[in-house]
Tab-separated table of C-alpha atoms in Angstrom:
chain	number	residue	atom	x	y	z
A	79	ASP	CA	78.721	132.376	89.908
A	80	THR	CA	80.441	135.484	91.719
A	81	GLY	CA	83.792	135.148	89.864
A	82	VAL	CA	85.414	137.546	87.227
A	83	SER	CA	82.864	136.388	83.551
A	84	GLN	CA	84.148	137.840	80.490
A	85	ASN	CA	82.278	138.635	76.828
A	86	PRO	CA	82.445	137.284	74.301
A	87	ARG	CA	84.582	133.686	74.843
A	88	HIS	CA	85.862	134.330	70.769
A	89	LYS	CA	85.531	137.153	68.285
A	90	ILE	CA	86.688	136.244	65.041
A	91	THR	CA	86.807	139.860	62.553
A	92	LYS	CA	88.359	140.637	59.784
A	93	ARG	CA	91.783	143.030	60.183
A	94	GLY	CA	90.343	146.429	59.910
A	95	GLN	CA	87.547	145.959	62.442
A	96	ASN	CA	87.085	147.672	65.075
A	97	VAL	CA	86.116	145.108	68.388
A	98	THR	CA	85.391	145.668	72.087
A	99	PHE	CA	85.779	143.266	74.411
A	100	ARG	CA	84.589	143.238	78.250
A	101	CYS	CA	85.440	141.755	81.190
A	102	ASP	CA	82.452	142.051	84.492
A	103	PRO	CA	85.501	141.406	88.650
A	104	ILE	CA	84.492	139.967	91.205
A	105	SER	CA	81.685	142.408	92.691
A	106	GLU	CA	83.836	144.078	95.670
A	107	HIS	CA	87.272	144.317	94.036
A	108	ASN	CA	88.567	147.642	93.401
A	109	ARG	CA	91.207	146.830	91.367
A	110	LEU	CA	91.245	145.585	87.572
A	111	TYR	CA	93.255	143.804	85.263
A	112	TRP	CA	93.750	143.502	81.493
A	113	TYR	CA	96.640	140.587	80.320
A	114	ARG	CA	96.841	139.895	76.401
A	115	GLN	CA	98.272	135.864	75.988
A	116	THR	CA	99.763	134.338	73.152
A	117	LEU	CA	100.056	130.981	72.430
A	118	GLY	CA	102.313	128.683	74.346
A	119	GLN	CA	103.394	132.479	76.834
A	120	GLY	CA	102.539	133.894	79.891
A	121	PRO	CA	99.767	136.820	80.190
A	122	GLU	CA	101.412	140.262	79.589
A	123	PHE	CA	100.401	143.392	81.047
A	124	LEU	CA	98.199	145.805	79.206
A	125	THR	CA	97.527	148.404	82.073
A	126	TYR	CA	94.619	148.758	85.105
A	127	PHE	CA	92.558	150.484	86.513
A	128	GLN	CA	91.873	151.074	90.078
A	129	ASN	CA	88.055	151.712	90.717
A	130	GLU	CA	87.595	153.934	87.708
A	131	ALA	CA	90.800	155.191	86.870
A	132	GLN	CA	93.589	153.998	84.743
A	133	LEU	CA	96.608	154.397	86.145
A	134	GLU	CA	99.478	152.167	84.091
A	135	LYS	CA	99.013	151.270	80.470
A	136	SER	CA	102.074	148.166	79.609
A	137	ARG	CA	104.105	150.133	75.605
A	138	LEU	CA	102.617	146.606	74.317
A	139	LEU	CA	98.632	148.871	74.779
A	140	SER	CA	99.123	151.161	71.514
A	141	ASP	CA	97.927	153.521	69.872
A	142	ARG	CA	94.821	151.561	68.854
A	143	PHE	CA	93.501	150.243	71.655
A	144	SER	CA	91.424	151.371	75.013
A	145	ALA	CA	90.450	150.492	77.844
A	146	GLU	CA	87.445	152.292	80.169
A	147	ARG	CA	86.513	151.742	83.540
A	148	PRO	CA	83.451	153.617	83.605
A	149	LYS	CA	82.029	153.111	87.591
A	150	GLY	CA	84.659	151.173	88.634
A	151	SER	CA	82.252	148.188	87.961
A	152	PHE	CA	82.440	146.320	84.905
A	153	SER	CA	85.234	147.284	81.452
A	154	THR	CA	85.797	147.661	77.944
A	155	LEU	CA	88.783	146.683	75.902
A	156	GLU	CA	88.338	148.350	72.518
A	157	ILE	CA	90.615	146.998	69.687
A	158	GLN	CA	90.903	149.490	66.522
A	159	ARG	CA	92.161	148.585	63.062
A	160	THR	CA	92.403	145.084	64.119
A	161	GLU	CA	95.845	143.517	62.865
A	162	GLN	CA	96.875	140.203	62.700
A	163	GLY	CA	99.463	140.261	65.321
A	164	ASP	CA	96.421	141.613	67.880
A	165	SER	CA	95.396	137.269	67.977
A	166	ALA	CA	95.210	135.971	71.224
A	167	MET	CA	93.849	135.589	74.182
A	168	TYR	CA	92.822	138.774	76.015
A	169	LEU	CA	92.319	138.335	79.442
A	170	CYS	CA	90.798	140.570	83.221
A	171	ALA	CA	91.743	139.562	85.905
A	172	SER	CA	89.875	141.991	89.445
A	173	SER	CA	91.934	142.029	92.951
A	174	LEU	CA	90.648	144.066	96.738
A	175	GLU	CA	93.085	146.549	97.637
A	176	GLY	CA	94.901	145.501	100.563
A	177	ARG	CA	95.963	142.274	100.318
A	178	GLU	CA	100.092	141.986	100.060
A	179	THR	CA	99.930	139.091	98.593
A	180	TYR	CA	98.039	140.695	95.782
A	181	GLU	CA	95.952	137.239	94.660
A	182	GLN	CA	94.406	138.083	91.110
A	183	TYR	CA	91.558	135.874	90.226
A	184	PHE	CA	90.799	135.528	86.403
A	185	GLY	CA	88.688	135.134	83.729
A	186	PRO	CA	88.341	132.710	81.381
A	187	GLY	CA	89.049	135.201	78.160
A	188	THR	CA	88.615	136.941	74.967
A	189	ARG	CA	89.780	134.524	71.787
A	190	LEU	CA	90.552	137.179	69.419
A	191	THR	CA	91.174	135.292	65.570
A	192	VAL	CA	92.435	138.252	63.046
A	193	THR	CA	91.885	137.471	59.515
B	10	THR	CA	115.996	138.302	78.661
B	11	GLN	CA	112.922	136.859	80.882
B	12	LEU	CA	112.106	138.238	84.640
B	13	LEU	CA	110.810	134.373	85.661
B	14	GLU	CA	113.043	131.411	83.702
B	15	GLN	CA	110.995	129.006	84.439
B	16	SER	CA	112.046	125.297	82.979
B	17	PRO	CA	111.269	122.267	81.627
B	18	GLN	CA	109.415	124.578	78.484
B	19	PHE	CA	107.387	120.988	78.091
B	20	LEU	CA	107.127	118.394	79.676
B	21	SER	CA	105.608	115.134	79.572
B	22	ILE	CA	104.659	111.740	81.355
B	23	GLN	CA	103.122	108.592	82.322
B	24	GLU	CA	99.957	108.881	84.481
B	25	GLY	CA	101.719	107.803	88.001
B	26	GLU	CA	105.567	109.044	87.682
B	27	ASN	CA	106.726	112.546	89.926
B	28	LEU	CA	107.862	115.906	88.182
B	29	THR	CA	109.144	119.376	89.234
B	30	VAL	CA	108.847	122.612	87.187
B	31	TYR	CA	111.459	125.192	88.264
B	32	CYS	CA	110.546	128.873	88.638
B	33	ASN	CA	114.104	130.493	88.402
B	34	SER	CA	115.603	134.459	88.790
B	35	SER	CA	118.176	136.488	89.942
B	36	SER	CA	116.339	138.673	91.578
B	37	VAL	CA	114.930	139.275	95.044
B	38	PHE	CA	110.351	139.190	95.007
B	39	SER	CA	108.234	139.089	98.094
B	40	SER	CA	106.281	136.772	96.868
B	41	LEU	CA	106.044	134.236	94.108
B	42	GLN	CA	102.872	132.835	93.135
B	43	TRP	CA	101.470	129.502	90.653
B	44	TYR	CA	97.956	129.615	88.897
B	45	ARG	CA	97.789	126.691	86.572
B	46	GLN	CA	95.659	127.338	83.147
B	47	GLU	CA	93.464	124.697	81.163
B	48	PRO	CA	93.010	125.534	76.946
B	49	GLY	CA	90.963	127.916	76.926
B	50	GLU	CA	90.290	128.963	80.389
B	51	GLY	CA	91.508	132.332	82.290
B	52	PRO	CA	94.442	130.544	84.765
B	53	VAL	CA	93.189	129.655	87.669
B	54	LEU	CA	95.411	130.334	90.854
B	55	LEU	CA	96.819	127.847	93.252
B	56	VAL	CA	98.559	128.639	95.693
B	57	THR	CA	101.343	132.046	97.658
B	58	VAL	CA	104.254	131.676	98.583
B	59	VAL	CA	105.572	133.945	101.159
B	60	THR	CA	108.416	133.268	103.230
B	61	GLY	CA	111.957	131.913	102.272
B	62	GLY	CA	112.468	127.824	102.587
B	63	GLU	CA	109.048	128.109	102.857
B	64	VAL	CA	106.926	124.995	101.758
B	65	LYS	CA	103.144	124.820	100.868
B	66	LYS	CA	100.899	121.386	99.838
B	67	LEU	CA	98.252	121.277	98.402
B	68	LYS	CA	97.335	117.506	98.074
B	69	ARG	CA	99.606	116.143	95.415
B	70	LEU	CA	101.605	119.714	94.983
B	71	THR	CA	104.394	120.261	96.554
B	72	PHE	CA	105.132	124.398	96.380
B	73	GLN	CA	108.688	125.448	97.544
B	74	PHE	CA	110.149	129.369	97.551
B	75	GLY	CA	113.729	129.252	97.521
B	76	ASP	CA	115.695	130.775	100.973
B	77	ALA	CA	116.931	133.529	99.102
B	78	ARG	CA	113.296	134.316	97.573
B	79	LYS	CA	114.750	133.903	93.985
B	80	ASP	CA	114.167	130.903	92.990
B	81	SER	CA	110.147	128.060	93.497
B	82	SER	CA	109.516	125.129	92.155
B	83	LEU	CA	106.057	122.621	91.775
B	84	HIS	CA	106.741	119.290	92.809
B	85	ILE	CA	104.058	116.809	91.843
B	86	THR	CA	103.527	113.370	92.689
B	87	ALA	CA	101.493	110.454	90.790
B	88	ALA	CA	101.101	112.940	88.190
B	89	GLN	CA	96.997	111.978	86.922
B	90	PRO	CA	96.028	113.174	83.279
B	91	GLY	CA	93.520	115.657	85.789
B	92	ASP	CA	97.529	117.540	86.046
B	93	THR	CA	97.247	118.544	82.473
B	94	GLY	CA	97.917	122.390	81.686
B	95	LEU	CA	99.633	125.337	81.779
B	96	TYR	CA	101.520	125.811	85.278
B	97	LEU	CA	102.676	129.760	85.535
B	98	CYS	CA	104.771	131.147	88.324
B	99	ALA	CA	104.058	134.874	88.936
B	100	VAL	CA	105.558	137.274	90.875
B	101	ASN	CA	104.108	141.143	91.331
B	102	ASN	CA	105.370	144.890	92.122
B	103	ALA	CA	107.856	144.148	90.081
B	104	GLY	CA	109.606	147.482	88.643
B	105	GLY	CA	107.962	148.537	92.028
B	106	THR	CA	104.202	149.479	91.591
B	107	SER	CA	102.419	149.262	94.563
B	108	TYR	CA	99.440	147.394	93.321
B	109	GLY	CA	100.157	143.925	92.466
B	110	LYS	CA	99.932	143.616	88.481
B	111	LEU	CA	101.948	140.491	87.700
B	112	THR	CA	104.619	139.385	85.535
B	113	PHE	CA	103.750	135.729	84.210
B	114	GLY	CA	106.895	133.308	83.277
B	115	GLN	CA	106.694	132.009	80.364
B	116	GLY	CA	105.022	128.557	81.548
B	117	THR	CA	105.608	125.373	81.909
B	118	ILE	CA	103.240	122.678	79.561
B	119	LEU	CA	102.580	119.652	81.411
B	120	THR	CA	101.017	116.247	79.142
B	121	VAL	CA	100.171	113.305	81.428
B	122	HIS	CA	99.448	110.368	79.822
B	123	PRO	CA	96.898	108.031	80.846
């Protein structure tokens, strides 16, 4: 399967702990996106990478959030000092530069529960 | 206010019924996408519409892009339980970005009862 993969699929953590999620995009895709989705809502944009460069961060991404894509392949999203309000589904998507319609392919997501 | 307003928010119907979901905005878009998302999974792209007035069909699903490229609709004929899910419309390049950041509507939760 050459789709977008995310690990772990589920994470339960206590408030104040740090968590890290991983995303492996479709291999030839150079654009990678992170979104957050709360129950019953559409995904909201968090951040975007083109190759290894992080080119935009949403105001939703507080200082406790950091994302990396060190070699322009997989990406990690870390949340430090988690809060209950961080509980959500974290989605990763990838796309190929040059496609005019910017079709994005999503991974299955990581469901975070902060207790 | 949401850039994309979807209606209805919830739809519960019986198998075999027809339904239409709407995605409206006051802004003009170069393209619009529809996704379907099942519980615990990521959204899956169904279709991209590009031209004003365009109609695309995917089996029992019919997608239409408004003439002015401000709105879109999704019509499902003879709904089946397998159609159950969250239907999302999305646009890219909102705010003038050049790389395709997606902005989503809040979605329509469809439940089709056997």
